mmCIF file of C-alpha atoms in Angstrom:
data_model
loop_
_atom_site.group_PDB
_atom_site.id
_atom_site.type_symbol
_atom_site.label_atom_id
_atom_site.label_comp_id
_atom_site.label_asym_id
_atom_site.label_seq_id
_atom_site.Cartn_x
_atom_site.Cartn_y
_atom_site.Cartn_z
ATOM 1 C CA UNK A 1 -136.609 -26.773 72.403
ATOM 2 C CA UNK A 2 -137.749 -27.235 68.775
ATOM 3 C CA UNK A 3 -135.651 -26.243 66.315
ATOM 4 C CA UNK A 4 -136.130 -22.982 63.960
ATOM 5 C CA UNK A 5 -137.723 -23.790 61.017
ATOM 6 C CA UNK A 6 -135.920 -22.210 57.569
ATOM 7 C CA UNK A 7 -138.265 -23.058 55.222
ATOM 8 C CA UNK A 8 -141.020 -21.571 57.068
ATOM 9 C CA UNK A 9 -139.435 -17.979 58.408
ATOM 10 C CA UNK A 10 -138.519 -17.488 54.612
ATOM 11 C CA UNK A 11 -141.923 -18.432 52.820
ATOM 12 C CA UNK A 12 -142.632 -15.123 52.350
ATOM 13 C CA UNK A 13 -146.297 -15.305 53.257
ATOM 14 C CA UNK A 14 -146.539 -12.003 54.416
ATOM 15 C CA UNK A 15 -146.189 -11.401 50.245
ATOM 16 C CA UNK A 16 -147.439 -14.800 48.621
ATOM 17 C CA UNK A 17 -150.446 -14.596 46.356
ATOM 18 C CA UNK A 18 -151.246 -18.616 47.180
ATOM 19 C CA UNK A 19 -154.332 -18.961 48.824
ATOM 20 C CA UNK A 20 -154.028 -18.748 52.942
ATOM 21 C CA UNK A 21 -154.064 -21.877 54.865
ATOM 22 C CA UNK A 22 -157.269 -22.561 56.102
ATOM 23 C CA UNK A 23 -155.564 -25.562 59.116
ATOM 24 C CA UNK A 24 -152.681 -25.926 60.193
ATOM 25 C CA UNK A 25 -152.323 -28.588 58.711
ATOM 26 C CA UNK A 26 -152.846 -27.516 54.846
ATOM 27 C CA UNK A 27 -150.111 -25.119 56.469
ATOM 28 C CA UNK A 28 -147.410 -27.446 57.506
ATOM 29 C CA UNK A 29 -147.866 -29.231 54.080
ATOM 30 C CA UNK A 30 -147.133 -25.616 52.164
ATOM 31 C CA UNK A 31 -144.297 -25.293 54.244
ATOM 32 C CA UNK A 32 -142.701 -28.705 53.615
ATOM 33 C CA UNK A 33 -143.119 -28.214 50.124
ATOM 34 C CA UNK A 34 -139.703 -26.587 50.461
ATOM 35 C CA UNK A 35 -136.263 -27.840 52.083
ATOM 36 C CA UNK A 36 -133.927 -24.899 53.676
ATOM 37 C CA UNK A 37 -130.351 -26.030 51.723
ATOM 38 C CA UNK A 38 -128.815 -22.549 53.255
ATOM 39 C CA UNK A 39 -130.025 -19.997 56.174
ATOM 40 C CA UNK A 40 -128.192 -17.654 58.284
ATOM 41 C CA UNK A 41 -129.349 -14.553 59.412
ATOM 42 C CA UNK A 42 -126.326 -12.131 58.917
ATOM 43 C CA UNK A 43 -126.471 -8.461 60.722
ATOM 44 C CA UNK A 44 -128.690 -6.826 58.305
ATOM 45 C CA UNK A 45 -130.408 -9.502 55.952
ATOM 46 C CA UNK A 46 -131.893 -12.647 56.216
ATOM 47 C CA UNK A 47 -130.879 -15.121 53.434
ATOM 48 C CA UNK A 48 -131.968 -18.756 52.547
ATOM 49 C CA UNK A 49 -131.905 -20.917 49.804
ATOM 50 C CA UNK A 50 -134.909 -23.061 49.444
ATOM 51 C CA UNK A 51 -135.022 -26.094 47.587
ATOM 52 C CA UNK A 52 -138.468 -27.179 46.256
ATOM 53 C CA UNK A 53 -139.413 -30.695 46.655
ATOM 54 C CA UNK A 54 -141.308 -30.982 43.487
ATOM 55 C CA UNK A 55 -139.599 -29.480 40.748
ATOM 56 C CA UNK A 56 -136.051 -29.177 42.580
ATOM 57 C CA UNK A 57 -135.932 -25.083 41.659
ATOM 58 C CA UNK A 58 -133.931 -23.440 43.746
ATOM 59 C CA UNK A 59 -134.997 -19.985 45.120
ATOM 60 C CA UNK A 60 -133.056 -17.676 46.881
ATOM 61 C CA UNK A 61 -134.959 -15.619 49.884
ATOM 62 C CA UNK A 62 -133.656 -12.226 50.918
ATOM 63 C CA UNK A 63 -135.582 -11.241 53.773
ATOM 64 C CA UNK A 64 -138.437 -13.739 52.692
ATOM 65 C CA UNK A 65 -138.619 -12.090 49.372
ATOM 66 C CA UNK A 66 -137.864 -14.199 46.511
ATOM 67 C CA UNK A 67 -135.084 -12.912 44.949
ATOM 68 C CA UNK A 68 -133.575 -15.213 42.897
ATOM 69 C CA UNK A 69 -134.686 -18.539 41.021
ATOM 70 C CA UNK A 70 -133.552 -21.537 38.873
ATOM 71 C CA UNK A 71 -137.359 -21.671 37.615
ATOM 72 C CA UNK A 72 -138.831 -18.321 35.954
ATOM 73 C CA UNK A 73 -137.276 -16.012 37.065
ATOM 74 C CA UNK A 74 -134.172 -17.459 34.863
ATOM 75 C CA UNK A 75 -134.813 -15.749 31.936
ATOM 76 C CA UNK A 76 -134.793 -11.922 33.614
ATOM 77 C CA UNK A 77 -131.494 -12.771 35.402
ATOM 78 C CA UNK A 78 -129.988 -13.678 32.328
ATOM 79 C CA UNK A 79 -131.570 -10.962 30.249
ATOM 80 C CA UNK A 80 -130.818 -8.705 32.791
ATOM 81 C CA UNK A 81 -126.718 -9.526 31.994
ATOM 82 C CA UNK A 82 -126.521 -9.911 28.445
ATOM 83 C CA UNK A 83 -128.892 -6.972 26.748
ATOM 84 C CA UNK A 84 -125.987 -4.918 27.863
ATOM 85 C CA UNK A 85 -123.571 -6.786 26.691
ATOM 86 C CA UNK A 86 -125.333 -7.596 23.100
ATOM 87 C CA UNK A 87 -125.931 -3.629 22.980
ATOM 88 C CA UNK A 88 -122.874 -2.412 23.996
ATOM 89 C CA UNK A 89 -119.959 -2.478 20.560
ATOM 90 C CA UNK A 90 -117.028 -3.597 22.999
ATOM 91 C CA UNK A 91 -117.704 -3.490 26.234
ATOM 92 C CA UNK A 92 -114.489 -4.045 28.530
ATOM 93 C CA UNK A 93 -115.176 -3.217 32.308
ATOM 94 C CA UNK A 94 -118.518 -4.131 33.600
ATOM 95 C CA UNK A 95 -120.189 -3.511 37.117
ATOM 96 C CA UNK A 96 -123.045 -5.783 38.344
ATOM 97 C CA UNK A 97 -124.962 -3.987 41.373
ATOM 98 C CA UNK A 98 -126.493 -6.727 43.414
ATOM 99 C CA UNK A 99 -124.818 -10.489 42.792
ATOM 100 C CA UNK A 100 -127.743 -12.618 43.772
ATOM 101 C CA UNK A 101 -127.819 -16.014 42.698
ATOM 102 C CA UNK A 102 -124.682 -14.651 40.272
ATOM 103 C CA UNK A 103 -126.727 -15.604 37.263
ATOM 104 C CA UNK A 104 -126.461 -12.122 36.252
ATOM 105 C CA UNK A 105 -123.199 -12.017 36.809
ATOM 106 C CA UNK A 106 -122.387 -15.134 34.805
ATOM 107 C CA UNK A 107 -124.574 -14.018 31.869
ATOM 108 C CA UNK A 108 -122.450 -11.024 31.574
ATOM 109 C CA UNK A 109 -119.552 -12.776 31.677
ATOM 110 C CA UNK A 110 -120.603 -14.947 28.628
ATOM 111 C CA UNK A 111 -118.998 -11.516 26.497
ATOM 112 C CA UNK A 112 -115.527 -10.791 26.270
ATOM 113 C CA UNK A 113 -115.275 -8.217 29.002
ATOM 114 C CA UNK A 114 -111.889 -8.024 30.325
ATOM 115 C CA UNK A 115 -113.071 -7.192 33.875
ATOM 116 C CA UNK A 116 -116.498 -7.543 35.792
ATOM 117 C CA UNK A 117 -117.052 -5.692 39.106
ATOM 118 C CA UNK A 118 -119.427 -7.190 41.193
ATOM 119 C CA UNK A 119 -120.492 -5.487 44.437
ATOM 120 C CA UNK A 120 -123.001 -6.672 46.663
ATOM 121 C CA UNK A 121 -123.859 -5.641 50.358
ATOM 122 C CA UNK A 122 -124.531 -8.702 52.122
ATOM 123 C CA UNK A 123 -121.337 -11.533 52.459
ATOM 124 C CA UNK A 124 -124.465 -13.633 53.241
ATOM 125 C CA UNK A 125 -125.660 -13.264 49.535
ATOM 126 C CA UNK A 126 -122.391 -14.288 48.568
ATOM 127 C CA UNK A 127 -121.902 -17.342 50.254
ATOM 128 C CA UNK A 128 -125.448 -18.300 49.276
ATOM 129 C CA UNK A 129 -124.912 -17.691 45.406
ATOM 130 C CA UNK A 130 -122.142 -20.873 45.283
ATOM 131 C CA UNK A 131 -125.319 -22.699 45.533
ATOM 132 C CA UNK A 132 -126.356 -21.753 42.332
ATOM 133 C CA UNK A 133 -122.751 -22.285 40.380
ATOM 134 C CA UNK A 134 -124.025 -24.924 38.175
ATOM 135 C CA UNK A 135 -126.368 -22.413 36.670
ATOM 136 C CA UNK A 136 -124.787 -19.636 37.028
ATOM 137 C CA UNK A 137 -121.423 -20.552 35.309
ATOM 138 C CA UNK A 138 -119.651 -19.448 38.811
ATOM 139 C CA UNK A 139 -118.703 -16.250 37.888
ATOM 140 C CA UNK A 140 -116.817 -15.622 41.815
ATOM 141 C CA UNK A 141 -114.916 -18.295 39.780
ATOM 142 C CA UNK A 142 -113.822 -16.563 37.025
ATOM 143 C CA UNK A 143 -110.532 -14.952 36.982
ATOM 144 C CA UNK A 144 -112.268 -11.501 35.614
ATOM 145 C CA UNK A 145 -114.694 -10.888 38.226
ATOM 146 C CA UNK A 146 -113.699 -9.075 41.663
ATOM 147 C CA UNK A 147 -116.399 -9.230 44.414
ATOM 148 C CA UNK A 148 -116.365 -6.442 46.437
ATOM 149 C CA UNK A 149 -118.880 -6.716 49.733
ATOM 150 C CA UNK A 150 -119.930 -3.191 50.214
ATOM 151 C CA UNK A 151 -122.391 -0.827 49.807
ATOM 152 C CA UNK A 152 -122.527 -0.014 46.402
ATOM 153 C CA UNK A 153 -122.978 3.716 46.536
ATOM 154 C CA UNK A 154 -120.095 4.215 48.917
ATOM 155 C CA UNK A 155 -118.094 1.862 46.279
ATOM 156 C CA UNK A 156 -118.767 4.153 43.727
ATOM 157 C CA UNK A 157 -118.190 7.190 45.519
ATOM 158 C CA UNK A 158 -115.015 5.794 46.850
ATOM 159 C CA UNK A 159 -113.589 4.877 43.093
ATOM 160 C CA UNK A 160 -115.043 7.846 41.345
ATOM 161 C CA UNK A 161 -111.644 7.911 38.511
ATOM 162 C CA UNK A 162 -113.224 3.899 37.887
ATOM 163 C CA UNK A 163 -115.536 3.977 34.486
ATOM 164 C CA UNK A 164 -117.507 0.895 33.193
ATOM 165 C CA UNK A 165 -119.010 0.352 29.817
ATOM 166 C CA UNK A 166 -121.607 -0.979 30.800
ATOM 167 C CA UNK A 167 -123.483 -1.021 34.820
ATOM 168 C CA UNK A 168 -126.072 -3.939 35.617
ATOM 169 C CA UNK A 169 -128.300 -2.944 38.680
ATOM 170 C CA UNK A 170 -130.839 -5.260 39.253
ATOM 171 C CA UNK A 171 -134.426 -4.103 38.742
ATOM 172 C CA UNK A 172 -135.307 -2.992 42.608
ATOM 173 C CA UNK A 173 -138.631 -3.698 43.864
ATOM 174 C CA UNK A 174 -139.866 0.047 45.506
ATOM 175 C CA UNK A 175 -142.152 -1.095 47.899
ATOM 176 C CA UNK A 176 -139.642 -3.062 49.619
ATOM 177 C CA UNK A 177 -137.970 -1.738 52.813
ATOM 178 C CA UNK A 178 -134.426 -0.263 52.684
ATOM 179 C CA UNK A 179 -134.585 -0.100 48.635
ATOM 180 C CA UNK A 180 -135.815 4.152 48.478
ATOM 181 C CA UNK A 181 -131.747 4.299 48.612
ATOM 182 C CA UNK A 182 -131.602 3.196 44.517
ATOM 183 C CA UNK A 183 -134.627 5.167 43.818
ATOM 184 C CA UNK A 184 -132.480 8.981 44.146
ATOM 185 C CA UNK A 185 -131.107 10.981 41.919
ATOM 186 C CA UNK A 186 -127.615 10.583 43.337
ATOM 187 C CA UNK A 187 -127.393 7.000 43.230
#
């Protein structure tokens, strides 16, 4: 029985704006562009870690969506974590909604906040971020941050007496399945 194939159940072609492969062939070769360093299909998410050949950028796949990237999609991460920060006059306690590649996470952490929060809904996620430590800064590292894997509305709901300075959620994509959830007026 061949074995499943990482790279290619992640590629995202269902989404990709490359030009379809006209052979299988031209196919195989877009697929092999990218080596699978991390892939396991948890209860409710699929996550992988692709590695491209060429450059070496390392993207993280969350149900074949890019979702995170060493290439360019660095700059947002890290924006994403230290506007915030720069904005905020002394920020303290911080809560990052979605860990990711932790990039976020680490950029936050670059200010002198005494605690960071990070909750994120998939252990899968989690595991996969370490791959992206050396960019990241490891911020699971970091004797300021506690993980929590949960749902990040029942968190809240669950430790409403908590208050943050500042709250990172990362910019949700609405035409993605399972996302309407950030898009109410509760959350």
């Amino acid at each position: 029985v061949p074995a499943w194939a990482p790279a290619a159940l992640n590629s995202g072609r269902y989404r990709t704006r490359k030009a379809v492969a006209t052979s299988l062939a031209e196919y195989r070769e877009q697929i092999e562009a990218s080596e699978a360093l991390y892939h396991v299909d948890g209860p409710d998410v699929s996550v992988a870690v692709l590695r491209a050949k060429e450059t070496g950028h390392l993207s993280m796949m969350i149900n074949g969506k890019p979702d995170a990237a060493t290439g360019g999609d660095m700059g947002t991460q890290v924006l994403l974590g230290q506007l915030p920060v720069l904005l905020h006059p002394n920020p303290q306690e911080a809560l990052v909604i979605g860990l990711g590649s932790g990039v976020t996470a680490g950029a936050v952490l670059t200010a002198p906040v005494k605690h960071l929060d990070v909750i994120e809904i998939a252990r899968e996620v989690a595991e996969a971020s370490r791959l992206f430590d050396p960019w990241s800064g490891a911020p699971l590292d970091d004797d300021r941050t506690a993980l929590w894997v949960c749902d990040a509305r029942d968190y809240l709901l669950l430790n409403q007496e908590q208050r943050y300075d500042i709250i990172v959620s990362e910019p949700s994509n609405p035409w993605m399945a399972g996302i309407g959830n950030l898009m109410t007026v509760e959350f």
